[in-house]
JSON list of C-alpha atoms in Angstrom, two decimals:
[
{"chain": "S", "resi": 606, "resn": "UNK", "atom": "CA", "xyz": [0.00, 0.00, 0.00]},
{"chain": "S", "resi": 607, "resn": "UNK", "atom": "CA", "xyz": [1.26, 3.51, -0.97]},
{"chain": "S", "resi": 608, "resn": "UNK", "atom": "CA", "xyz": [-0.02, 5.28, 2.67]},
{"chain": "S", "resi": 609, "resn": "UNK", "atom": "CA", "xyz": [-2.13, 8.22, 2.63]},
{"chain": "S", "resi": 610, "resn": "UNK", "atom": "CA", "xyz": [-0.78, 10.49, -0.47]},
{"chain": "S", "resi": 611, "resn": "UNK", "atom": "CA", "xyz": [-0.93, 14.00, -0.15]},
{"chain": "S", "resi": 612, "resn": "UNK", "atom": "CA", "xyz": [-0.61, 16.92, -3.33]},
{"chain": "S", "resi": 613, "resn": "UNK", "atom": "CA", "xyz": [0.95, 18.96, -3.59]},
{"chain": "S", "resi": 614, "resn": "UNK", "atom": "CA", "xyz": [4.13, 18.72, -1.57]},
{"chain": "S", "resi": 615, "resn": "UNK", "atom": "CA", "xyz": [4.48, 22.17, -1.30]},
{"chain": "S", "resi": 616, "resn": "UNK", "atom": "CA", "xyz": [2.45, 25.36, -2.55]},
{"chain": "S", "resi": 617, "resn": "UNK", "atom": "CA", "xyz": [3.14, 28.84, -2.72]},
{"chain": "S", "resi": 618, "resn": "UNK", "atom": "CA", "xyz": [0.33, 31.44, -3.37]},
{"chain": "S", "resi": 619, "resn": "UNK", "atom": "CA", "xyz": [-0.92, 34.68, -3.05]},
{"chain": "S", "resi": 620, "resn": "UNK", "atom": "CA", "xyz": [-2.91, 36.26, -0.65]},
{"chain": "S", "resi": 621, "resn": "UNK", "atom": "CA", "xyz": [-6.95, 36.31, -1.97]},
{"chain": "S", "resi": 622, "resn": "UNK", "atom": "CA", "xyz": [-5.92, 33.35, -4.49]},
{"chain": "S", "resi": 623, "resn": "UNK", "atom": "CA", "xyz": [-7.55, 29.96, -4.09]},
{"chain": "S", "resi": 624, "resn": "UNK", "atom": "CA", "xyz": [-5.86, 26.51, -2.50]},
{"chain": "S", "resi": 625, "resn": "UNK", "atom": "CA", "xyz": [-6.66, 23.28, -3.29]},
{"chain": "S", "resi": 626, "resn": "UNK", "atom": "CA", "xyz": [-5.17, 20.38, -1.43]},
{"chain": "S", "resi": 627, "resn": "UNK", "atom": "CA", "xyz": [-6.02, 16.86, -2.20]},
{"chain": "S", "resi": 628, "resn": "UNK", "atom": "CA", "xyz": [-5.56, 13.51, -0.33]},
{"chain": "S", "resi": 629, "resn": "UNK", "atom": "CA", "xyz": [-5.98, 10.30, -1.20]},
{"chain": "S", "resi": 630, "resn": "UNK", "atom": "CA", "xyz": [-6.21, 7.42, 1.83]},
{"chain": "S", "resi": 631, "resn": "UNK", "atom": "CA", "xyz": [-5.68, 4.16, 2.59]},
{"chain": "S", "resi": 632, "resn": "UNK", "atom": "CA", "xyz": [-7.91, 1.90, 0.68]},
{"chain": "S", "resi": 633, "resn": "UNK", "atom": "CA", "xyz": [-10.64, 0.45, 2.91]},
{"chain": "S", "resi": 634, "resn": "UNK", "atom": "CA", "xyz": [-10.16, 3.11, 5.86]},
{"chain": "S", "resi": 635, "resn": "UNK", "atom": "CA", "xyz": [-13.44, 5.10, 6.51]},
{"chain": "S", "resi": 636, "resn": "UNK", "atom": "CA", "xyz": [-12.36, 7.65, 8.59]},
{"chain": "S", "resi": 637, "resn": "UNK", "atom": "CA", "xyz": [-10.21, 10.73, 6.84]},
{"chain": "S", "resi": 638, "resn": "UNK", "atom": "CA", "xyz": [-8.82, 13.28, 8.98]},
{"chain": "S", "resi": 639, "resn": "UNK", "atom": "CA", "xyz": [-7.42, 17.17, 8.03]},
{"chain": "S", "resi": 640, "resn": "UNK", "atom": "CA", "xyz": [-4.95, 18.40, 10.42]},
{"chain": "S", "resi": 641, "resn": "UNK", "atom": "CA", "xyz": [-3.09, 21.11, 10.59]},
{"chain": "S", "resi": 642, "resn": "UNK", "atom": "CA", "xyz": [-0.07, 22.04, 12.19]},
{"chain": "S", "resi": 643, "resn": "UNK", "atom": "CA", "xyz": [1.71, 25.42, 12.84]},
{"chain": "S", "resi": 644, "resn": "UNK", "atom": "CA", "xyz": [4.48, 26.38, 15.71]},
{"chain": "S", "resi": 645, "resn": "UNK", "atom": "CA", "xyz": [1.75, 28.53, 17.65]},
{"chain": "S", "resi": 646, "resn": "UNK", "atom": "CA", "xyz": [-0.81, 26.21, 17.80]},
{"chain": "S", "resi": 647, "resn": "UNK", "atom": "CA", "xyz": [0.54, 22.51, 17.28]},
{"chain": "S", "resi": 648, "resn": "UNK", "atom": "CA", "xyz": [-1.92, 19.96, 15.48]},
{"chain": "S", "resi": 649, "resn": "UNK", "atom": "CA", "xyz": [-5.35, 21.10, 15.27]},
{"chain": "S", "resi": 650, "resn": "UNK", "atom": "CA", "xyz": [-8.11, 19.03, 13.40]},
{"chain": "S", "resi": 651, "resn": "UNK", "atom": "CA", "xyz": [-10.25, 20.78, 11.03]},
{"chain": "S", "resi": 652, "resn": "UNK", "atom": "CA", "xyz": [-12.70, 18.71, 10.07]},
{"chain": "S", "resi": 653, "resn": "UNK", "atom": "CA", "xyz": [-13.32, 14.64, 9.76]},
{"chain": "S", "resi": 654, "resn": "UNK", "atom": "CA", "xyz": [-14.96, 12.20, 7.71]},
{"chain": "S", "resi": 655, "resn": "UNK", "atom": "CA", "xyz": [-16.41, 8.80, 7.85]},
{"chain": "S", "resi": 656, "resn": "UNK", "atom": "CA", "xyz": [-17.63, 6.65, 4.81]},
{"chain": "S", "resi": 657, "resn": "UNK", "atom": "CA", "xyz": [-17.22, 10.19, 3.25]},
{"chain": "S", "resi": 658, "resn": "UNK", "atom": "CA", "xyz": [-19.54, 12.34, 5.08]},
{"chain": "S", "resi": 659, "resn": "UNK", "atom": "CA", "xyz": [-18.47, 15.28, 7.34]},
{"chain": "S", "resi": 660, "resn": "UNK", "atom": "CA", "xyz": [-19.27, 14.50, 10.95]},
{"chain": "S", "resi": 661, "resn": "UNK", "atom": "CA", "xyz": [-17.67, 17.04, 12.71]},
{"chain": "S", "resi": 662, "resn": "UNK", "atom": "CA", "xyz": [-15.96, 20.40, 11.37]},
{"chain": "S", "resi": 663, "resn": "UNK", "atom": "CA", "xyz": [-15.83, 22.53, 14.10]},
{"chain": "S", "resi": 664, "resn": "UNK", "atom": "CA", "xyz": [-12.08, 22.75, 13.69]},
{"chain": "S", "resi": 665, "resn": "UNK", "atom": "CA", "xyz": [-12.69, 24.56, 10.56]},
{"chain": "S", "resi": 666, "resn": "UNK", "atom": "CA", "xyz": [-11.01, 28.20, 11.03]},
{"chain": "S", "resi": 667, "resn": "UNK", "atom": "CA", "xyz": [-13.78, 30.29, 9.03]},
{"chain": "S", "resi": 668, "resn": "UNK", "atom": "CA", "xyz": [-15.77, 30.13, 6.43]},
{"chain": "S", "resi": 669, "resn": "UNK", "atom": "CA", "xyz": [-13.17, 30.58, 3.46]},
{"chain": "S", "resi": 670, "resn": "UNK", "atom": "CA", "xyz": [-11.88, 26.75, 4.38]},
{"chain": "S", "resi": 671, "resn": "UNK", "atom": "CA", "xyz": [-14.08, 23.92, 2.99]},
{"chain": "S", "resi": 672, "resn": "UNK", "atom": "CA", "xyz": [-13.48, 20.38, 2.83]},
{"chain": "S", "resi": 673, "resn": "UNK", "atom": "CA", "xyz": [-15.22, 17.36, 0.49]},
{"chain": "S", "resi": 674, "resn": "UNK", "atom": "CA", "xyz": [-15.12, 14.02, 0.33]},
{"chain": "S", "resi": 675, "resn": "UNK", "atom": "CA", "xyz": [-16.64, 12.83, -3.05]},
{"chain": "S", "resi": 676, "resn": "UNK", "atom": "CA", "xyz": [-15.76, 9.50, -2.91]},
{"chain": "S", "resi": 677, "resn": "UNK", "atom": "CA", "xyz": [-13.93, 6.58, -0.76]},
{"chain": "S", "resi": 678, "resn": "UNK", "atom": "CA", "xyz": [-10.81, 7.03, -2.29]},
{"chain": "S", "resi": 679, "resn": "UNK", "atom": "CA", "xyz": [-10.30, 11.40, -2.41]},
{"chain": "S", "resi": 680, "resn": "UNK", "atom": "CA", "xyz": [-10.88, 14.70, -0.80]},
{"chain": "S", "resi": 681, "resn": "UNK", "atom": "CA", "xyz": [-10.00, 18.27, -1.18]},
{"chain": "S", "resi": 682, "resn": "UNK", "atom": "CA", "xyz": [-9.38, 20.83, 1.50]},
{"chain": "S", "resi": 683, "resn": "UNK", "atom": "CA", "xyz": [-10.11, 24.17, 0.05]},
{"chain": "S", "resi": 684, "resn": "UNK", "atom": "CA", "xyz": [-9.16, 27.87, 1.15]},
{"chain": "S", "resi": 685, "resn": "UNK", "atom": "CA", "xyz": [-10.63, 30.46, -0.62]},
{"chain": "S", "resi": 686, "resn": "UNK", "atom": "CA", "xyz": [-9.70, 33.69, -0.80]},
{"chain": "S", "resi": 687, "resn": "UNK", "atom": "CA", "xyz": [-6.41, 32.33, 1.15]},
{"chain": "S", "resi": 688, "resn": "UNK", "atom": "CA", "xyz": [-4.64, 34.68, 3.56]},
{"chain": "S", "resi": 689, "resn": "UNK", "atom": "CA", "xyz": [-1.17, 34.49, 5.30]},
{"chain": "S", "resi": 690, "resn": "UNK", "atom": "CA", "xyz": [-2.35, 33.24, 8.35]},
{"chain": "S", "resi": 691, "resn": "UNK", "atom": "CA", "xyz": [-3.34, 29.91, 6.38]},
{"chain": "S", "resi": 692, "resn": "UNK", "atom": "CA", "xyz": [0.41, 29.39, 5.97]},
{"chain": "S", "resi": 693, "resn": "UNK", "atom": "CA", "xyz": [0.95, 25.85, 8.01]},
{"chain": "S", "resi": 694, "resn": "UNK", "atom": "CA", "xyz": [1.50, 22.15, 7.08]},
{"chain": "S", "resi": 695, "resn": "UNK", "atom": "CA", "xyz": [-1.64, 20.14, 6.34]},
{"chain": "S", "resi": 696, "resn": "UNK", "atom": "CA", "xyz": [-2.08, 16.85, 6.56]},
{"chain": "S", "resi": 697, "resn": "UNK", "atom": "CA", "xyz": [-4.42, 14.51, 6.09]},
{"chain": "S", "resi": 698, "resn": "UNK", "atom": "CA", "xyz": [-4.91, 11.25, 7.91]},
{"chain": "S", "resi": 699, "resn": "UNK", "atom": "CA", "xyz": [-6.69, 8.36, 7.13]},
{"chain": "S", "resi": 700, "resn": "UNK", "atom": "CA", "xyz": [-8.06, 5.38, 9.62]},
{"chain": "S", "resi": 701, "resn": "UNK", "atom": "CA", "xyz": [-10.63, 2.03, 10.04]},
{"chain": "S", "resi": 702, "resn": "UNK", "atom": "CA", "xyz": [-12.14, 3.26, 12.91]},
{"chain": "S", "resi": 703, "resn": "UNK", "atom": "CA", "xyz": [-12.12, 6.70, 14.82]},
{"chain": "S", "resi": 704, "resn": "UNK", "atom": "CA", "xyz": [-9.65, 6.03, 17.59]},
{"chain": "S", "resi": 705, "resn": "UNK", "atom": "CA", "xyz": [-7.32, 3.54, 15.92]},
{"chain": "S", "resi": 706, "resn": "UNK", "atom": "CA", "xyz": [-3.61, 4.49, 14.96]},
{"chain": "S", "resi": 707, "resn": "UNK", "atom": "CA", "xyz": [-4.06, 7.19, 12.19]},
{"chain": "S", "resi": 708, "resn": "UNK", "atom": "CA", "xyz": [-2.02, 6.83, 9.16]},
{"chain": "S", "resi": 709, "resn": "UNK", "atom": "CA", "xyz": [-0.76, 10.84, 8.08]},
{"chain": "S", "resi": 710, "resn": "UNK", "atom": "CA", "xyz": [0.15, 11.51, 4.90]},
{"chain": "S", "resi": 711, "resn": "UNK", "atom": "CA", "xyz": [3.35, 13.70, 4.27]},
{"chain": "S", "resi": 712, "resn": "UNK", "atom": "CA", "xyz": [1.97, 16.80, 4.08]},
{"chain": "S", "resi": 713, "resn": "UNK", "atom": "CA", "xyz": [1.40, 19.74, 1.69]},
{"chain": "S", "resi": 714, "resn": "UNK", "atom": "CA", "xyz": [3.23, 23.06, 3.63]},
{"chain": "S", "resi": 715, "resn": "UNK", "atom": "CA", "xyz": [1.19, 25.97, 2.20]},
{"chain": "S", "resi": 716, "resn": "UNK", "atom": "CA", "xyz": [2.58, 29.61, 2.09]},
{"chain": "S", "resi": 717, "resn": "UNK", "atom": "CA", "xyz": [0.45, 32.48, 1.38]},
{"chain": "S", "resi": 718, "resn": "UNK", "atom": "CA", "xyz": [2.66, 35.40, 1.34]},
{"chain": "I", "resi": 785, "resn": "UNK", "atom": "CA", "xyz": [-8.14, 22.43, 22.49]},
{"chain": "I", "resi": 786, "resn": "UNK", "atom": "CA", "xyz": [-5.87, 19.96, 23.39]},
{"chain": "I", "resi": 787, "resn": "UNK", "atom": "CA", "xyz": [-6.22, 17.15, 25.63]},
{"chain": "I", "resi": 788, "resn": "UNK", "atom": "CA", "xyz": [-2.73, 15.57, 26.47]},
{"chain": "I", "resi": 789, "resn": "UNK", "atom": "CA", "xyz": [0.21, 17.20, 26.87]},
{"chain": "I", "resi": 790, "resn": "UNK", "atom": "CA", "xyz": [4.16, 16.45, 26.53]},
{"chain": "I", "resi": 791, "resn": "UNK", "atom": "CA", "xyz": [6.86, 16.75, 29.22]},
{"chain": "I", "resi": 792, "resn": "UNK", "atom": "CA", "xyz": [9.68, 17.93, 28.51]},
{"chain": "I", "resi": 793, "resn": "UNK", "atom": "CA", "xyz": [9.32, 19.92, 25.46]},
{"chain": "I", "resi": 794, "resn": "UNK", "atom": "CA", "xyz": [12.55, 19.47, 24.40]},
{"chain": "I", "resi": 795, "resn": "UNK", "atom": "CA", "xyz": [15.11, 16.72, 25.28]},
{"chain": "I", "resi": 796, "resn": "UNK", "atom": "CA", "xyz": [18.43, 16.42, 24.27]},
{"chain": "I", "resi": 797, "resn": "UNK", "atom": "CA", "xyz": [20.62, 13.07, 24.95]},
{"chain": "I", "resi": 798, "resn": "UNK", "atom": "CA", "xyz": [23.61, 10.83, 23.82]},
{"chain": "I", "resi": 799, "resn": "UNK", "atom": "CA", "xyz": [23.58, 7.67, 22.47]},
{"chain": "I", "resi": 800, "resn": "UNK", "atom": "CA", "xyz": [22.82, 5.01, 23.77]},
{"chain": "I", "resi": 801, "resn": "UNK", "atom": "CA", "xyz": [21.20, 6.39, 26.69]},
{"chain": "I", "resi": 802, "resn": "UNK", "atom": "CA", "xyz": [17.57, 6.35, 27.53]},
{"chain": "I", "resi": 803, "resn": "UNK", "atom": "CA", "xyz": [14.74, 9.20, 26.87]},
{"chain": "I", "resi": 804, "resn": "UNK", "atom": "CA", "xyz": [11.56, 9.31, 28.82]},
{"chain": "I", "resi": 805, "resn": "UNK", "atom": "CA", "xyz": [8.80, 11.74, 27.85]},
{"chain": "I", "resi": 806, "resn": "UNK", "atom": "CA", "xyz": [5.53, 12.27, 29.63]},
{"chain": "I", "resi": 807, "resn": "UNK", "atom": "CA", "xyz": [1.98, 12.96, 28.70]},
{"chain": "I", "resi": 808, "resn": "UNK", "atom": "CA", "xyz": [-0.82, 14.40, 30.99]},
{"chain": "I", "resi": 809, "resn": "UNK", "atom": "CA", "xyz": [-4.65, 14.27, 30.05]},
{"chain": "I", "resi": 810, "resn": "UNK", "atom": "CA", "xyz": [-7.85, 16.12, 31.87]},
{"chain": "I", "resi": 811, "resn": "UNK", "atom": "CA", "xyz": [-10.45, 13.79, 30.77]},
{"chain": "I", "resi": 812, "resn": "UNK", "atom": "CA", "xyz": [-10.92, 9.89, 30.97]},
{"chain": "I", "resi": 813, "resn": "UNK", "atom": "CA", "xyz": [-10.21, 7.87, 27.69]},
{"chain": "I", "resi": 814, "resn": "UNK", "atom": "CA", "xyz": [-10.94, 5.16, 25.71]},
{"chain": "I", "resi": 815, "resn": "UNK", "atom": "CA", "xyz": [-6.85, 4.59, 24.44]},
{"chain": "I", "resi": 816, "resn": "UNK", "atom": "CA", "xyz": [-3.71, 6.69, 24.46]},
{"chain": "I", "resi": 817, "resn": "UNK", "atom": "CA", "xyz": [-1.56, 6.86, 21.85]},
{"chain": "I", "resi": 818, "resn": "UNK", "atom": "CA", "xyz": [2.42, 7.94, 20.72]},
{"chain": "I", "resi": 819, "resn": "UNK", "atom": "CA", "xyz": [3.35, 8.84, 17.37]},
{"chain": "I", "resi": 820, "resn": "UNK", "atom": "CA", "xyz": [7.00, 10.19, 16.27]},
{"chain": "I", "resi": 821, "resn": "UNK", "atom": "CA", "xyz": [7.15, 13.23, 13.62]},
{"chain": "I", "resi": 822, "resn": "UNK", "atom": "CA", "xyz": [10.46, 13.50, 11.55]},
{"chain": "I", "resi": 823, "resn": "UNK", "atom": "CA", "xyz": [11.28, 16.87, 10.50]},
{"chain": "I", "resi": 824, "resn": "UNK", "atom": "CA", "xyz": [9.40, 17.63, 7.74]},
{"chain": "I", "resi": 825, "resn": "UNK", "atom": "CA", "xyz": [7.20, 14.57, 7.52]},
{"chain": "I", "resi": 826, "resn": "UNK", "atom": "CA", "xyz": [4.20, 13.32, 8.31]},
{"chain": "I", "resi": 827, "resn": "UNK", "atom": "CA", "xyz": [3.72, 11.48, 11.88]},
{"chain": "I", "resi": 828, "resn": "UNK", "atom": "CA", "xyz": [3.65, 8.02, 12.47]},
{"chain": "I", "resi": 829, "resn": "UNK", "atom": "CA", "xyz": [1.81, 5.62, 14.87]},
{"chain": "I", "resi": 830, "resn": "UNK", "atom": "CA", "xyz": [3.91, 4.32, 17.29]},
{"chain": "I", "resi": 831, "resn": "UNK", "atom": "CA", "xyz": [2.01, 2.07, 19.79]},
{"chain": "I", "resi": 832, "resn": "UNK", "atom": "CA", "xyz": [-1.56, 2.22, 21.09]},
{"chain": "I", "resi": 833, "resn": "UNK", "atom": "CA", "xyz": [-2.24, 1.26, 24.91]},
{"chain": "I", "resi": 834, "resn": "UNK", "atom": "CA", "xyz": [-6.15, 0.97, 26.46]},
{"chain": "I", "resi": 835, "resn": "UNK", "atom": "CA", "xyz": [-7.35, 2.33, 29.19]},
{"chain": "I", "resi": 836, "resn": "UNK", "atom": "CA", "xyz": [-7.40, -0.77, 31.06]},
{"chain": "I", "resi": 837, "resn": "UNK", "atom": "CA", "xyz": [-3.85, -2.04, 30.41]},
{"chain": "I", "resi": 838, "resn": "UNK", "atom": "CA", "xyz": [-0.59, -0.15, 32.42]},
{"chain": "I", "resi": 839, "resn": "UNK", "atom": "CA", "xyz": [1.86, -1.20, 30.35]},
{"chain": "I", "resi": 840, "resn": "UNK", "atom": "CA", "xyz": [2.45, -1.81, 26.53]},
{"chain": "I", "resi": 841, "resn": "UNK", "atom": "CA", "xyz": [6.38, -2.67, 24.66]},
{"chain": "I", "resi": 842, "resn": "UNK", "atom": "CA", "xyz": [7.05, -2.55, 21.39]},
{"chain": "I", "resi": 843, "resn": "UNK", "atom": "CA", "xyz": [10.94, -2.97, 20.62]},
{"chain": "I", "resi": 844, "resn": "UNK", "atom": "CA", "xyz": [13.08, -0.40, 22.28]},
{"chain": "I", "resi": 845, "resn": "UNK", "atom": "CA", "xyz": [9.32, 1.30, 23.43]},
{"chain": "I", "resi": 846, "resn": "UNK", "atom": "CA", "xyz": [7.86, 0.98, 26.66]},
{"chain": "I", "resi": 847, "resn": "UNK", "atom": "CA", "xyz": [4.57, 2.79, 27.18]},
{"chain": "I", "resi": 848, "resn": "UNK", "atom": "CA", "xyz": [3.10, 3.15, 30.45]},
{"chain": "I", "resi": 849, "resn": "UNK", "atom": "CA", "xyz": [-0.88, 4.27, 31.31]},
{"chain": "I", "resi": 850, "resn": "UNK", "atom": "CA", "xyz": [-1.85, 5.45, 34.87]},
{"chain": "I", "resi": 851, "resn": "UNK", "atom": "CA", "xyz": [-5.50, 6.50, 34.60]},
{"chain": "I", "resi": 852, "resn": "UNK", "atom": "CA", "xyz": [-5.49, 7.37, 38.33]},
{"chain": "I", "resi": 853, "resn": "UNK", "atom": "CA", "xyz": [-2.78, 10.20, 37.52]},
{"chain": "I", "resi": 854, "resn": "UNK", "atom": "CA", "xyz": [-3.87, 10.28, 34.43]},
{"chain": "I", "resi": 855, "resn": "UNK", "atom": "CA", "xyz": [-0.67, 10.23, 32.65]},
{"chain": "I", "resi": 856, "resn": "UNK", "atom": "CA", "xyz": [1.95, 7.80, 30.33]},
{"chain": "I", "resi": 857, "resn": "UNK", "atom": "CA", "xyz": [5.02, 7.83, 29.80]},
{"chain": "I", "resi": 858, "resn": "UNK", "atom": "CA", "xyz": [7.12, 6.71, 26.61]},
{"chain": "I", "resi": 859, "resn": "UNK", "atom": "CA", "xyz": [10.53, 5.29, 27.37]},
{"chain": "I", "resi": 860, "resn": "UNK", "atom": "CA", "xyz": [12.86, 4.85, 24.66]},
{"chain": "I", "resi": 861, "resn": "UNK", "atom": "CA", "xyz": [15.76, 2.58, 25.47]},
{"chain": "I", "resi": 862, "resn": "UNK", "atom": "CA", "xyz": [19.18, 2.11, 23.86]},
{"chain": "I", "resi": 863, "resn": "UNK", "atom": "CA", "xyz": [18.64, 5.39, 21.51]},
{"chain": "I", "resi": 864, "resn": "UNK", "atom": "CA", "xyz": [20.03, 5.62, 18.35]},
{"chain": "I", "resi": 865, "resn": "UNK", "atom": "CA", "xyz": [20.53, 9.24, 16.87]},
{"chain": "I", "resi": 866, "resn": "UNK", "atom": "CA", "xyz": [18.01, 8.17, 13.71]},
{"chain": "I", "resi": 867, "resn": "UNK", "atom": "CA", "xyz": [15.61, 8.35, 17.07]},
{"chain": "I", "resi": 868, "resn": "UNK", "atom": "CA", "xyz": [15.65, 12.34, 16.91]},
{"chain": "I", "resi": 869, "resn": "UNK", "atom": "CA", "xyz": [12.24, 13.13, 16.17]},
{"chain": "I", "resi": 870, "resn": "UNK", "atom": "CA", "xyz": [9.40, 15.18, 17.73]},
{"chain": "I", "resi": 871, "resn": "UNK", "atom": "CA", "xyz": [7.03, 12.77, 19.76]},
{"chain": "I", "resi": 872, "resn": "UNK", "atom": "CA", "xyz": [3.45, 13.13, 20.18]},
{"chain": "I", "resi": 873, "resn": "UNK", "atom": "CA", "xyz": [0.59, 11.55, 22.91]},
{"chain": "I", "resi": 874, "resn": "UNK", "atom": "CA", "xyz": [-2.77, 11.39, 21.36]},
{"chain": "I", "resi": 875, "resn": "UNK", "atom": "CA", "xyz": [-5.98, 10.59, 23.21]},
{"chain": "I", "resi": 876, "resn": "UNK", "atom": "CA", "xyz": [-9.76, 10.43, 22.60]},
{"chain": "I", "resi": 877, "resn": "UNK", "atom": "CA", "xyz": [-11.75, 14.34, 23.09]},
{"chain": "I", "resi": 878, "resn": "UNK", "atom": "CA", "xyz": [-14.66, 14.20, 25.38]},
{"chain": "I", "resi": 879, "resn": "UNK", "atom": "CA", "xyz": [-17.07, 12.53, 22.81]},
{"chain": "I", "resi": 880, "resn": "UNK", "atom": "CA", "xyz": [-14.65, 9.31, 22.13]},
{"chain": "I", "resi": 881, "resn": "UNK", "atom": "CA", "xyz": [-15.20, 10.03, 18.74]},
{"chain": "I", "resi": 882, "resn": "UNK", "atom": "CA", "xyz": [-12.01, 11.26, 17.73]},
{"chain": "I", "resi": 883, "resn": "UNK", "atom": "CA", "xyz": [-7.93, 11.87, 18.60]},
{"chain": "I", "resi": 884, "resn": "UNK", "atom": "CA", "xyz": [-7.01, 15.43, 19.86]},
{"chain": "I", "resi": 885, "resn": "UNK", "atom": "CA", "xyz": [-2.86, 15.56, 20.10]},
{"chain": "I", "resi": 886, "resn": "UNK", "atom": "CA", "xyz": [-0.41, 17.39, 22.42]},
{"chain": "I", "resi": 887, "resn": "UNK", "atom": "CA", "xyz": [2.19, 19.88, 21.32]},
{"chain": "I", "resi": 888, "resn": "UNK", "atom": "CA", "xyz": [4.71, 17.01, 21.14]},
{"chain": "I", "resi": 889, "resn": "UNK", "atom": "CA", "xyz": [8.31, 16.68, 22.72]},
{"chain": "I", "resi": 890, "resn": "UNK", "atom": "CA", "xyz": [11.15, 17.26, 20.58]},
{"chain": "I", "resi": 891, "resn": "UNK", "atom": "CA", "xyz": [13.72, 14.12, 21.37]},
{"chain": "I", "resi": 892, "resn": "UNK", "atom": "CA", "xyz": [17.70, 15.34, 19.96]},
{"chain": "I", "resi": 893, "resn": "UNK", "atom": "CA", "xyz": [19.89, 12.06, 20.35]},
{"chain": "I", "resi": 894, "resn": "UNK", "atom": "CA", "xyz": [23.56, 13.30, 19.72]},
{"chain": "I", "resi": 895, "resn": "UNK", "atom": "CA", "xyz": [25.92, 10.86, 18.64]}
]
């Protein structure tokens, strides 16, 4: 199995401009996870899914972040209009159940500048 | 918010010796668990121990659980420099539903 695969690796982007990050996980998990992690505030979740629907996503900062889940195998974490306090590492995770050992993908560090 | 968190937050050792790191929760739980972060990747499960065991190897890893204190501790023995990593408790939030995780303890084995 490849893990939980993360794109991109890294993105760079101007303020008001729109993000898209995209994770695929582990076949056969149905739980998916976005984190995200920054110095100040550590690892924060921002939303979860199981069998692809959004059960909780009262991590999500504001209103400009949105997250889908369209099918078992991807979902898309999207910031829009993006600002530099977005700049952090994402990551998505993916799991069988909700309190198992997560599987993370490697990332995508975003910088809005 | 978070639920467990890491003592120290930083830790730096030689070879060969052993590291110890700590983790302190406010609610009860259903599991704890460690995960290690390399510097610039993604973090990886470690070891998972319930709340009704005390103690959980794995390897050089020994994981202990004391739900009176509530608090574990990660022992690493023997450690290797490719050991320096950033080291993370996770346990359930108040709902059980999913993992909330400390700000981590950053492990520096020197060779």
């Amino acid at each position: 199995d490849a893990g939980v695969i993360q794109s991109p690796r890294h993105e760079v982007t101007e303020m008001g401009q729109e993000v898209t990050l995209r994770c695929k996980p582990i076949s056969g998990h149905d739980y998916l996870f976005w984190y995200r992690q920054t110095m100040m505030r550590g690892l924060e979740l921002l939303i979860y899914f199981n069998n692809n629907v959004p059960i909780d996503d009262s991590g999500m900062p504001e209103d400009r972040f949105s997250a889908k889940m369209p099918n078992a195998s991807f979902s898309t974490l999207k910031i829009q209009p993006s600002e530099p306090r977005d700049s952090a590492v994402y990551f998505c995770a993916s799991s069988p159940t909700a309190l198992g050992g997560y599987t993370f993908g490697s990332g995508t560090r975003l910088t809005v500048v | 918010s978070q639920q467990g968190e890491e003592d120290p937050q930083a830790l730096s050792i030689q070879e060969g010796e052993n590291a110890t790191m700590n983790c302190s929760y406010k609610t009860s739980i259903n599991n704890l668990q460690w995960y290690r972060q390399n510097s610039g990747r993604g973090l990886v499960h470690l070891i998972l121990i319930r709340s009704n065991e005390r103690e959980k190897h794995s390897g050089r890893l020994r994981v202990t659980l004391d739900t009176s204190k509530k608090s574990s501790s990660l022992l690493i023995t023997a450690s290797r420099a490719a050991d320096t990593a950033s080291y993370f408790c996770a346990t359930d939030n108040n709902a059980g539903n999913m993992l909330t995780f400390g700000g981590g303890t950053r492990l520096m084995v020197k060779p």
